[in-house]
Short mmCIF file of C-alpha atoms and ligand atoms in Angstrom, two decimals:
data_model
loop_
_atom_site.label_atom_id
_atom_site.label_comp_id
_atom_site.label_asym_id
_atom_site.label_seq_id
_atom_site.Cartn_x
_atom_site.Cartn_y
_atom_site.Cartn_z
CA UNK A 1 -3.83 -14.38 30.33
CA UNK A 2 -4.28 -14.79 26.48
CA UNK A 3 -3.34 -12.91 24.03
CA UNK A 4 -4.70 -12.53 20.43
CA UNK A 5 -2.46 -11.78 17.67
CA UNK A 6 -2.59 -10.61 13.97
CA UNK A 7 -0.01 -11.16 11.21
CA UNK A 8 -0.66 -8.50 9.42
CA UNK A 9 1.50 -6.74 6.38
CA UNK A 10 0.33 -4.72 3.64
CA UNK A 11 1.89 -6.12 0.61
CA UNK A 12 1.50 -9.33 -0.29
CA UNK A 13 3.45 -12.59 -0.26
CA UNK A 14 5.88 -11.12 2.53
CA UNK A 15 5.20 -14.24 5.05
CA UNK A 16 2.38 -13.92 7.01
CA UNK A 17 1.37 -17.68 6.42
CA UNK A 18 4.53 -18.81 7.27
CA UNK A 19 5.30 -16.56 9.95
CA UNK A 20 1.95 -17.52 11.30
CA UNK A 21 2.23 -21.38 10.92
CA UNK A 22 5.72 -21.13 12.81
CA UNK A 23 4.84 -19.04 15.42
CA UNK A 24 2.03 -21.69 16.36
CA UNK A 25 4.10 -24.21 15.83
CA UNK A 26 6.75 -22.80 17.96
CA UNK A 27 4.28 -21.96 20.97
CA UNK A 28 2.31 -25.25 21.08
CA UNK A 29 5.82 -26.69 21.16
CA UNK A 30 6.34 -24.70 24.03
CA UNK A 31 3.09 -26.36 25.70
CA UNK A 32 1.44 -23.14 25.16
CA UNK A 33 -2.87 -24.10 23.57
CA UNK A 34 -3.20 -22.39 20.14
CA UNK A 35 -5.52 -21.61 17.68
CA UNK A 36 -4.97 -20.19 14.66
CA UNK A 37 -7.53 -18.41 12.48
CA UNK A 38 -6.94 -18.07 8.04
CA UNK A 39 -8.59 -15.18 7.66
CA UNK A 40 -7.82 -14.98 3.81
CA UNK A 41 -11.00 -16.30 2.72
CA UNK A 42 -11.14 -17.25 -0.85
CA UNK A 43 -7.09 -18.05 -0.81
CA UNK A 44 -7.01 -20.99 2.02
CA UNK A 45 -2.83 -21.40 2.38
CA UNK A 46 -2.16 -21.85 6.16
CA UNK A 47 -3.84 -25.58 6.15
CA UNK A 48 -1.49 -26.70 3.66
CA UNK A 49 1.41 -25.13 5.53
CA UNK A 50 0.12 -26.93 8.39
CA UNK A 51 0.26 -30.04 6.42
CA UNK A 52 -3.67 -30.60 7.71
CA UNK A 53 -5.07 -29.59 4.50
CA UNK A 54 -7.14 -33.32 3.90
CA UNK A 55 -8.50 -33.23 7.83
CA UNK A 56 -10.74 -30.41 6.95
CA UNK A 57 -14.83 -30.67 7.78
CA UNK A 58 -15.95 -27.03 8.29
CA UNK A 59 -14.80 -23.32 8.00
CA UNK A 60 -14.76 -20.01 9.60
CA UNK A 61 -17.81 -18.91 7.79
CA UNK A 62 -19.14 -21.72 9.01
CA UNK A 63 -18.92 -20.74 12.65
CA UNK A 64 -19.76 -16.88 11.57
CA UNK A 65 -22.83 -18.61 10.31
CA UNK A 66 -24.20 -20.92 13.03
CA UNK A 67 -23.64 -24.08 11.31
CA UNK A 68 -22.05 -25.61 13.37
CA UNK A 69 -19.84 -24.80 16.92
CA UNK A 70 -16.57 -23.78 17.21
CA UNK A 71 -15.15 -26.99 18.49
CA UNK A 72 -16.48 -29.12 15.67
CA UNK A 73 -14.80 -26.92 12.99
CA UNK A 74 -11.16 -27.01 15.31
CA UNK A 75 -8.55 -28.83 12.97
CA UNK A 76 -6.35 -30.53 15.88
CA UNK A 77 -2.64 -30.46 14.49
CA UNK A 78 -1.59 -34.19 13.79
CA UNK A 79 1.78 -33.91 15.99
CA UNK A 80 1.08 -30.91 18.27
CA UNK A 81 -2.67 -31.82 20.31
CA UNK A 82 -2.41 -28.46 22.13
CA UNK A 83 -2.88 -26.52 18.15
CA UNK A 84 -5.53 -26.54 16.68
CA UNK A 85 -6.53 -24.53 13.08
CA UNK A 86 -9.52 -22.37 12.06
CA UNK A 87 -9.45 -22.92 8.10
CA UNK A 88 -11.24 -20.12 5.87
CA UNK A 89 -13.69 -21.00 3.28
CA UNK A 90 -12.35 -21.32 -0.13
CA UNK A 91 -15.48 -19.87 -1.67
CA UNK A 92 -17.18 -17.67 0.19
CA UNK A 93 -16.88 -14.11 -0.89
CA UNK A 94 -15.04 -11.88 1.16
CA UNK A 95 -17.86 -9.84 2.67
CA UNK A 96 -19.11 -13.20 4.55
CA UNK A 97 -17.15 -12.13 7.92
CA UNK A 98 -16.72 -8.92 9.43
CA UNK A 99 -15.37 -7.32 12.00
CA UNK A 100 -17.78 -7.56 14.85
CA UNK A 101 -18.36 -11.41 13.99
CA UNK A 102 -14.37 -11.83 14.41
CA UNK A 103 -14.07 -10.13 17.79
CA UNK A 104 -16.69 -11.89 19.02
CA UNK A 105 -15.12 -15.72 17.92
CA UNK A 106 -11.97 -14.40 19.28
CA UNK A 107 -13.35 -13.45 23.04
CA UNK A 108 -14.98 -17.14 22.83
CA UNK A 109 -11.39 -18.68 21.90
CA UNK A 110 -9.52 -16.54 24.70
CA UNK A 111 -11.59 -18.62 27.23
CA UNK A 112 -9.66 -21.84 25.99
CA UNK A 113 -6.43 -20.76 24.34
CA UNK A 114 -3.27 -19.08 25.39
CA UNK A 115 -3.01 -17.71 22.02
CA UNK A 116 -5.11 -16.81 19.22
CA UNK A 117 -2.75 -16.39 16.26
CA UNK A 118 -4.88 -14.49 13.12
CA UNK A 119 -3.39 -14.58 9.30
CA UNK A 120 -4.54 -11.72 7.96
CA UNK A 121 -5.18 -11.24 4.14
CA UNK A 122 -2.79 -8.56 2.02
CA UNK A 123 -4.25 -5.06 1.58
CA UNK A 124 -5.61 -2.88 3.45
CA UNK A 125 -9.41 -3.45 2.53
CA UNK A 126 -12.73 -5.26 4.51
CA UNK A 127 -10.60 -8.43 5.32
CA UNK A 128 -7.58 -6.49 6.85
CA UNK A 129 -10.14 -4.00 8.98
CA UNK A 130 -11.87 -7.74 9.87
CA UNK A 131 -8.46 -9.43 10.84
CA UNK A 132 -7.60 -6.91 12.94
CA UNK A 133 -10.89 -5.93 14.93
CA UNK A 134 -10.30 -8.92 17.77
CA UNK A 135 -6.58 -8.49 17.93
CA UNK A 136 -4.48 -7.49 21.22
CA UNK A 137 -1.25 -7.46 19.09
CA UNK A 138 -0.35 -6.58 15.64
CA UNK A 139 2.52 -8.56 14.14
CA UNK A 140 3.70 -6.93 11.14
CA UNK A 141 5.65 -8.74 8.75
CA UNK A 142 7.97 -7.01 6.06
CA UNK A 143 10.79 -7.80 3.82
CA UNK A 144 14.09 -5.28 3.43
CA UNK A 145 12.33 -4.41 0.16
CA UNK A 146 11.46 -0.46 -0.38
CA UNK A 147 7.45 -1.49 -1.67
CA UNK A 148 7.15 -3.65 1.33
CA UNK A 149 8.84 -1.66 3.62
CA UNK A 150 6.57 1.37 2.75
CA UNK A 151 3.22 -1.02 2.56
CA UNK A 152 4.21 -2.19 6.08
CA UNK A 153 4.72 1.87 7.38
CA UNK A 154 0.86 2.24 5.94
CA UNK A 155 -0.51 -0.94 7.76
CA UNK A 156 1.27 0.35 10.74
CA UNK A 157 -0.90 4.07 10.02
CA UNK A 158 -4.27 2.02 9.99
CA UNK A 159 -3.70 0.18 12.86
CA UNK A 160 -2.56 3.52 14.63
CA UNK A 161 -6.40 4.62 13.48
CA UNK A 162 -7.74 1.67 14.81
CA UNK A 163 -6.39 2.28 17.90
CA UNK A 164 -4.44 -0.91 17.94
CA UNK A 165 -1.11 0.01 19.38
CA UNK A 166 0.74 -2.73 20.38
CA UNK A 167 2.57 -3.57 16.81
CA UNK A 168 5.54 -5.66 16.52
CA UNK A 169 7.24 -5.81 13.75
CA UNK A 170 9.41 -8.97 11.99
CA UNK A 171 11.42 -8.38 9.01
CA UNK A 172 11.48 -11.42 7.02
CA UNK A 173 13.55 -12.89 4.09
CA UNK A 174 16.76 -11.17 4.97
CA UNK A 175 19.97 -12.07 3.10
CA UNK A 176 22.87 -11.60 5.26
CA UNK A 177 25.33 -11.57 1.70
CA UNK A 178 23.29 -8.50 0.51
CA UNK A 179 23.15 -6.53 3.77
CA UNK A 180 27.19 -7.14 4.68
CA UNK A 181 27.89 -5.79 1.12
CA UNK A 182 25.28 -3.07 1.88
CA UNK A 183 22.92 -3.45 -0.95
CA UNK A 184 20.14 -4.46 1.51
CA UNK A 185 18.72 -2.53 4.58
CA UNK A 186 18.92 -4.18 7.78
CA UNK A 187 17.46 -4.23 11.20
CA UNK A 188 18.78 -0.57 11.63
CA UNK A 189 17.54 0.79 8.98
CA UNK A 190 13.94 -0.56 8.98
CA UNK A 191 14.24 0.43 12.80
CA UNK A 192 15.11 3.80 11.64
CA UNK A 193 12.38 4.05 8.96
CA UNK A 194 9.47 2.40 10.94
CA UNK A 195 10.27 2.98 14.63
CA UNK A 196 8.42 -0.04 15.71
CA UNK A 197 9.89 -2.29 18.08
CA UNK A 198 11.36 -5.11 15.75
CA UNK A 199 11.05 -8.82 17.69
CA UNK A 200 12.72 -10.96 14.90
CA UNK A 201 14.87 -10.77 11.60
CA UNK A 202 14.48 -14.14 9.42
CA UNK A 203 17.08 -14.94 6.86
CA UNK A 204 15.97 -15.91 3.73
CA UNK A 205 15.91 -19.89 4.21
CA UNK A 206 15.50 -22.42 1.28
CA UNK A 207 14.20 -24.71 4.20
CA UNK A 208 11.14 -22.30 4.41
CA UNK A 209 10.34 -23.74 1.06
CA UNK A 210 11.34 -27.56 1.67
CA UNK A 211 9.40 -27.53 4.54
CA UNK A 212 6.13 -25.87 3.34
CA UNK A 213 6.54 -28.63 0.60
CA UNK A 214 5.90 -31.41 3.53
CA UNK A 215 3.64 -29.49 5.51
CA UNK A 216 5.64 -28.67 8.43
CA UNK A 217 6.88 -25.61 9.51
CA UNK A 218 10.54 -25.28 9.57
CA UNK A 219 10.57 -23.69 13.66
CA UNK A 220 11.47 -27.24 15.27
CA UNK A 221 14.77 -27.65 12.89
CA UNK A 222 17.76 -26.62 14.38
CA UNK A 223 19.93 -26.94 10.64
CA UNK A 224 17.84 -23.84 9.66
CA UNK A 225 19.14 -20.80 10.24
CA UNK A 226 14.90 -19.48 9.51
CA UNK A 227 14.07 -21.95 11.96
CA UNK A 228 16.23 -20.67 14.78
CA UNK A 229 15.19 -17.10 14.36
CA UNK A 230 11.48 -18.05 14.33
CA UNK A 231 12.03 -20.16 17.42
CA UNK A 232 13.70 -16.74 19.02
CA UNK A 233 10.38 -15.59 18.08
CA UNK A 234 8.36 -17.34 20.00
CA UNK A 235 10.65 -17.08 22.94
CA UNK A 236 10.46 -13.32 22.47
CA UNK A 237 6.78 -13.32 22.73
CA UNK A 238 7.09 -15.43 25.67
CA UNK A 239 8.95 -12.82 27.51
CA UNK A 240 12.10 -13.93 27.25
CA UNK A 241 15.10 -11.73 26.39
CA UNK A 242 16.68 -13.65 23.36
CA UNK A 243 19.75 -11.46 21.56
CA UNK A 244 19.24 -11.25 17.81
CA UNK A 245 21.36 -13.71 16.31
CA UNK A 246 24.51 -13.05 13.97
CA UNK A 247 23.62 -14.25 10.67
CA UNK A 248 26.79 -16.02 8.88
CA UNK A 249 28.82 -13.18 7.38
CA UNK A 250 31.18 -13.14 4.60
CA UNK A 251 34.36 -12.26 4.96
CA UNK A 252 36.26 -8.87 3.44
CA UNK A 253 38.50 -11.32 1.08
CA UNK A 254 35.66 -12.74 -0.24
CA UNK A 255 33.34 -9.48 -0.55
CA UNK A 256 36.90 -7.86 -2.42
CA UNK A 257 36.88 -10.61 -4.79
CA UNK A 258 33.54 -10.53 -5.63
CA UNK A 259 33.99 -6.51 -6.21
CA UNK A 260 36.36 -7.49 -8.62
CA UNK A 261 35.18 -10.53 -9.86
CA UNK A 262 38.26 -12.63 -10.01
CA UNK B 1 37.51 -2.83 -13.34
CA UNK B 2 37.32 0.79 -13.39
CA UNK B 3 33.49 0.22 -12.81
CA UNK B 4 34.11 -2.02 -9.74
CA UNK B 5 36.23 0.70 -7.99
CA UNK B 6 34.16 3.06 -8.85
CA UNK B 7 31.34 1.26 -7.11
CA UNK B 8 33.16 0.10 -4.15
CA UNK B 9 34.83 3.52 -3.62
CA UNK B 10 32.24 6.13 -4.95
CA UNK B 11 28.75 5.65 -5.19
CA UNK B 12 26.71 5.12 -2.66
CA UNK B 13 25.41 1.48 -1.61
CA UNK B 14 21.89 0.26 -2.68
CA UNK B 15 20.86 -0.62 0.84
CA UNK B 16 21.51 3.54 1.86
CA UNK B 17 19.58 4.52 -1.00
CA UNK B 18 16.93 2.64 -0.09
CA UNK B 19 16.64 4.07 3.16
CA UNK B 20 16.86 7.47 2.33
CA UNK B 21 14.28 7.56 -0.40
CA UNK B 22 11.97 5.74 1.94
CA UNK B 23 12.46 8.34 4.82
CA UNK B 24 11.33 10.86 2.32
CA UNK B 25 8.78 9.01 0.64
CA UNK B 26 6.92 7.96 3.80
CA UNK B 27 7.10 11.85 4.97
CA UNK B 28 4.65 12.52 2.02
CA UNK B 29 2.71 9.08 3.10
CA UNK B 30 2.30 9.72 6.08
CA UNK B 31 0.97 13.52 5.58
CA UNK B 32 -0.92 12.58 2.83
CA UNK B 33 -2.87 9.94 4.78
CA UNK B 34 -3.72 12.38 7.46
CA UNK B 35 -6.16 15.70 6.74
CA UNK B 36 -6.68 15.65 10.53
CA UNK B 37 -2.87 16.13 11.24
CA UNK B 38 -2.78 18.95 8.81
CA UNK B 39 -5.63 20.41 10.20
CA UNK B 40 -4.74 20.54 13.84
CA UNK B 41 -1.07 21.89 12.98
CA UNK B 42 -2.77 24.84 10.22
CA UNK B 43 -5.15 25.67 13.50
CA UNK B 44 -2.17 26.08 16.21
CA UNK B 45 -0.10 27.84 13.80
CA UNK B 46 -2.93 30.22 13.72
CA UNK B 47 -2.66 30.43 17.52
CA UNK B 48 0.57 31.05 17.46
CA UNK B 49 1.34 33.87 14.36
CA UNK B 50 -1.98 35.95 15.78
CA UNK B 51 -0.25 36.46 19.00
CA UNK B 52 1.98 38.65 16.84
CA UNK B 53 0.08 39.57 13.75
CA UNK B 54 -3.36 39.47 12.63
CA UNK B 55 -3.49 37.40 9.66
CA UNK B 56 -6.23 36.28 6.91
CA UNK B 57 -7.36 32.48 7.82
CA UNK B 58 -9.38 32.12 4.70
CA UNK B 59 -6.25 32.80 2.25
CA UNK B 60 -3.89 30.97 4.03
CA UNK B 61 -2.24 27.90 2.56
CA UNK B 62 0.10 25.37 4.14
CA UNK B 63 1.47 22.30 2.03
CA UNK B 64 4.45 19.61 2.45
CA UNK B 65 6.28 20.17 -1.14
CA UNK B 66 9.24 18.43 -1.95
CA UNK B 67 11.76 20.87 -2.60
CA UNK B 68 14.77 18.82 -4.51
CA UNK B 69 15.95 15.65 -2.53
CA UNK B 70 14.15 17.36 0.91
CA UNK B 71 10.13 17.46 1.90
CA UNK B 72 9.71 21.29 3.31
CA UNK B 73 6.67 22.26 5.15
CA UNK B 74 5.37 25.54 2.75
CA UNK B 75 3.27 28.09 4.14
CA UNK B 76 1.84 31.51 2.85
CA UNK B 77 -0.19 33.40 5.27
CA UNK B 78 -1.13 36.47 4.29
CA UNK B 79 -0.48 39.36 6.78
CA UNK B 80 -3.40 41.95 7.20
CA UNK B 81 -2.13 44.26 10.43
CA UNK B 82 0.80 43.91 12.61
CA UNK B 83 -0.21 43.32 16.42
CA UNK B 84 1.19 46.28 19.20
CA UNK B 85 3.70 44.96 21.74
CA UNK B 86 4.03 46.71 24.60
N1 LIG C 301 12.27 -16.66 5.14
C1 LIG C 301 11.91 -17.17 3.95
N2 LIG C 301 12.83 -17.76 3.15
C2 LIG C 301 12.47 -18.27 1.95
N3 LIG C 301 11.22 -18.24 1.45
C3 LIG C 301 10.27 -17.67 2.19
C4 LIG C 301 10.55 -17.10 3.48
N4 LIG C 301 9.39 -16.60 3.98
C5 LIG C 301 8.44 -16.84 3.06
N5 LIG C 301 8.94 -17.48 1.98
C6 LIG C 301 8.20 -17.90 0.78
O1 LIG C 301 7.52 -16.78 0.26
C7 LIG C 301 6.26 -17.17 -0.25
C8 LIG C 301 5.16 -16.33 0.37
O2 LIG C 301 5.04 -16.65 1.73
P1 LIG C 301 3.64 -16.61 2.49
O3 LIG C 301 2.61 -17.38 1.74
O4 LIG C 301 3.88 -16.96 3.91
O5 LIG C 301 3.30 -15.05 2.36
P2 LIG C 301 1.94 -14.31 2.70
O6 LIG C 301 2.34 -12.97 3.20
O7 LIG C 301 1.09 -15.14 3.58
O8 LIG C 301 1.28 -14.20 1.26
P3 LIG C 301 -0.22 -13.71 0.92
O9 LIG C 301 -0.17 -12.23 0.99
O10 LIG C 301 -0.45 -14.22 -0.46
O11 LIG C 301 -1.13 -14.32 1.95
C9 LIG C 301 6.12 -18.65 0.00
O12 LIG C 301 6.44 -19.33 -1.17
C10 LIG C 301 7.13 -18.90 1.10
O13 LIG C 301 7.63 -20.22 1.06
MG1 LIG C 302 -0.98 -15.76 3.32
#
């Protein structure tokens, strides 16, 4: 059975590359076949994160268009044969796909793939309703921020209208200093707020950025404390029942002094 | 110093703040995003007040208003004949 997947959010900037580029990362590691689809025409990202920006040929629009098949436009990943990456078009204006031309690619790809993975562009206009049209799963990505928290409660409306209801939700950049000294909502809170069934809290990670620098996606590095929660991810969507994992706390000393700045 | 204790002590954490103004922001959101909701719950309160009263459908008016730090569902149906129980 395969299952296709958006990574969807509302606001921008939030992660949905990243999350993404780990997630397929994580589930080819796995041995699971993946594709992943940029669907933010215009703003190509998730080929760089991929580090397989220079192996590019053809595009999504592309395919849409008949130029050429599906398997010639494939970007195999360099270290992981069983992923493979849809780019978008850099150019093309944003009206070039829709919806109908997207579910239809993604019914061919289920045939091959264990997962379709879909990075879906911020907003809530033509390339959101296009993202989503071919999706089984809705993977919406927020931060414990109160404009991205809200954006995510209004992508979570529209897919609700779409009649896509099996949304997940990942709460990304969280920093574990913040929330123990309660200036930052956590898990709870955005549980309470949203009420969508939350399958992975990632700590903000300076190895997100080091390793979107080099092209490869931090999931695979055991030093990260990002890495480890997206590879709970992927476990997660695999079925398995993986306990969220204690960030590193600090301790009441060290919160007093910092109250009181000595 | 004072500040400090004041904050630790006092006033309420940044991270509950958050929350609550969401909860009540996202009340509004949510109702403001759906006509159909406030359709179907305008047409079954109708169902349910002219069981006891007959009441004037064109005049009547329901709203979400935020009354201080709380959303309250406002309505103001007016009343043209009280029904007879038996
Ligand atoms: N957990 C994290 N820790 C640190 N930095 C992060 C984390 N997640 C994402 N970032 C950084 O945030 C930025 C935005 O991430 P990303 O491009 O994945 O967001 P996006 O939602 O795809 O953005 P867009 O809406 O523009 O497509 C990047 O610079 C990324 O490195
Ligand atoms: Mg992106």
């Amino acid at each position: 059975m395969s299952e296709v997947i958006v990574v969807t959010s509302g606001k921008g900037g939030v992660g949905k590359s990243t999350t993404t580029a780990n997630l397929g990362v994580g589930l080819a590691m796995r041995g699971k076949k993946v594709v992943l689809i940029d669907t933010d025409t215009g703003l190509r990202n998730l080929d760089l994160l991929l580090g397989l920006e220079n192996r590019i040929m053809y595009d999504l629009v592309d395919v849409i268009d008949g130029r050429v098949e599906i398997k010639k436009a494939l970007v195999r990943h360099k270290k992981y044969e069983n992923l493979q990456l849809l780019p978008t078009s850099q150019v093309k204006d944003k009206s070039a796909v829709n919806p109908a031309d997207l579910m239809a690619l993604c019914d061919e790809l289920r045939k091959e793939y264990d997962y379709v993975i879909i990075d879906c562009p911020a907003g809530i206009e033509q390339g959101f309703q296009t993202a989503i049209a071919g999706a089984d799963t809705a993977i919406v990505v927020t931060m414990p921020e109160v404009s991205a928290v809200r954006d995510a409660d209004k992508i979570i409306g529209e897919l609700g209208r779409s009649e896509k209801d099996n949304i997940k939700l990942i709460i990304n950049r969280i920093r574990p200093a913040m929330v123990d000294s309660g200036e930052m909502m956590d898990m709870d809170d955005i549980n309470d707020i949203l009420a969508i069934k939350c399958i992975g809290q990632v700590p903000d990670d300076i190895k997100v950025v080091t390793s979107a620098n080099r092209g490869e996606p931090v999931v695979g590095d055991s030093d990260s404390q990002a890495g480890k929660a997206y590879e709970n991810i992927v476990g997660r969507l695999l079925g398995e029942d993986i306990p969220f994992m204690e960030f590193e706390k600090e301790g009441f000393f060290k919160r007093l002094k910092k109250a009181f700045k000595f | 110093m004072l500040d400090s204790i004041k904050r630790m002590f006092s006033s309420e954490k940044s991270g509950k703040v958050a929350k609550k103004r969401l909860q009540m922001v996202l009340i509004q959101d949510r109702a403001s995003v759906s006509p159909e909701v406030m359709e179907k719950l305008r047409d079954d309160i109708i169902q349910v007040i002219s069981k006891y009263m007959v009441i004037d459908k064109a005049d009547m008016e329901i709203s979400l208003e935020n009354v201080d730090d709380s959303v309250a569902l406002v309505a103001n149906i007016p009343v043209q004949n009280m029904r007879h129980h038996r």
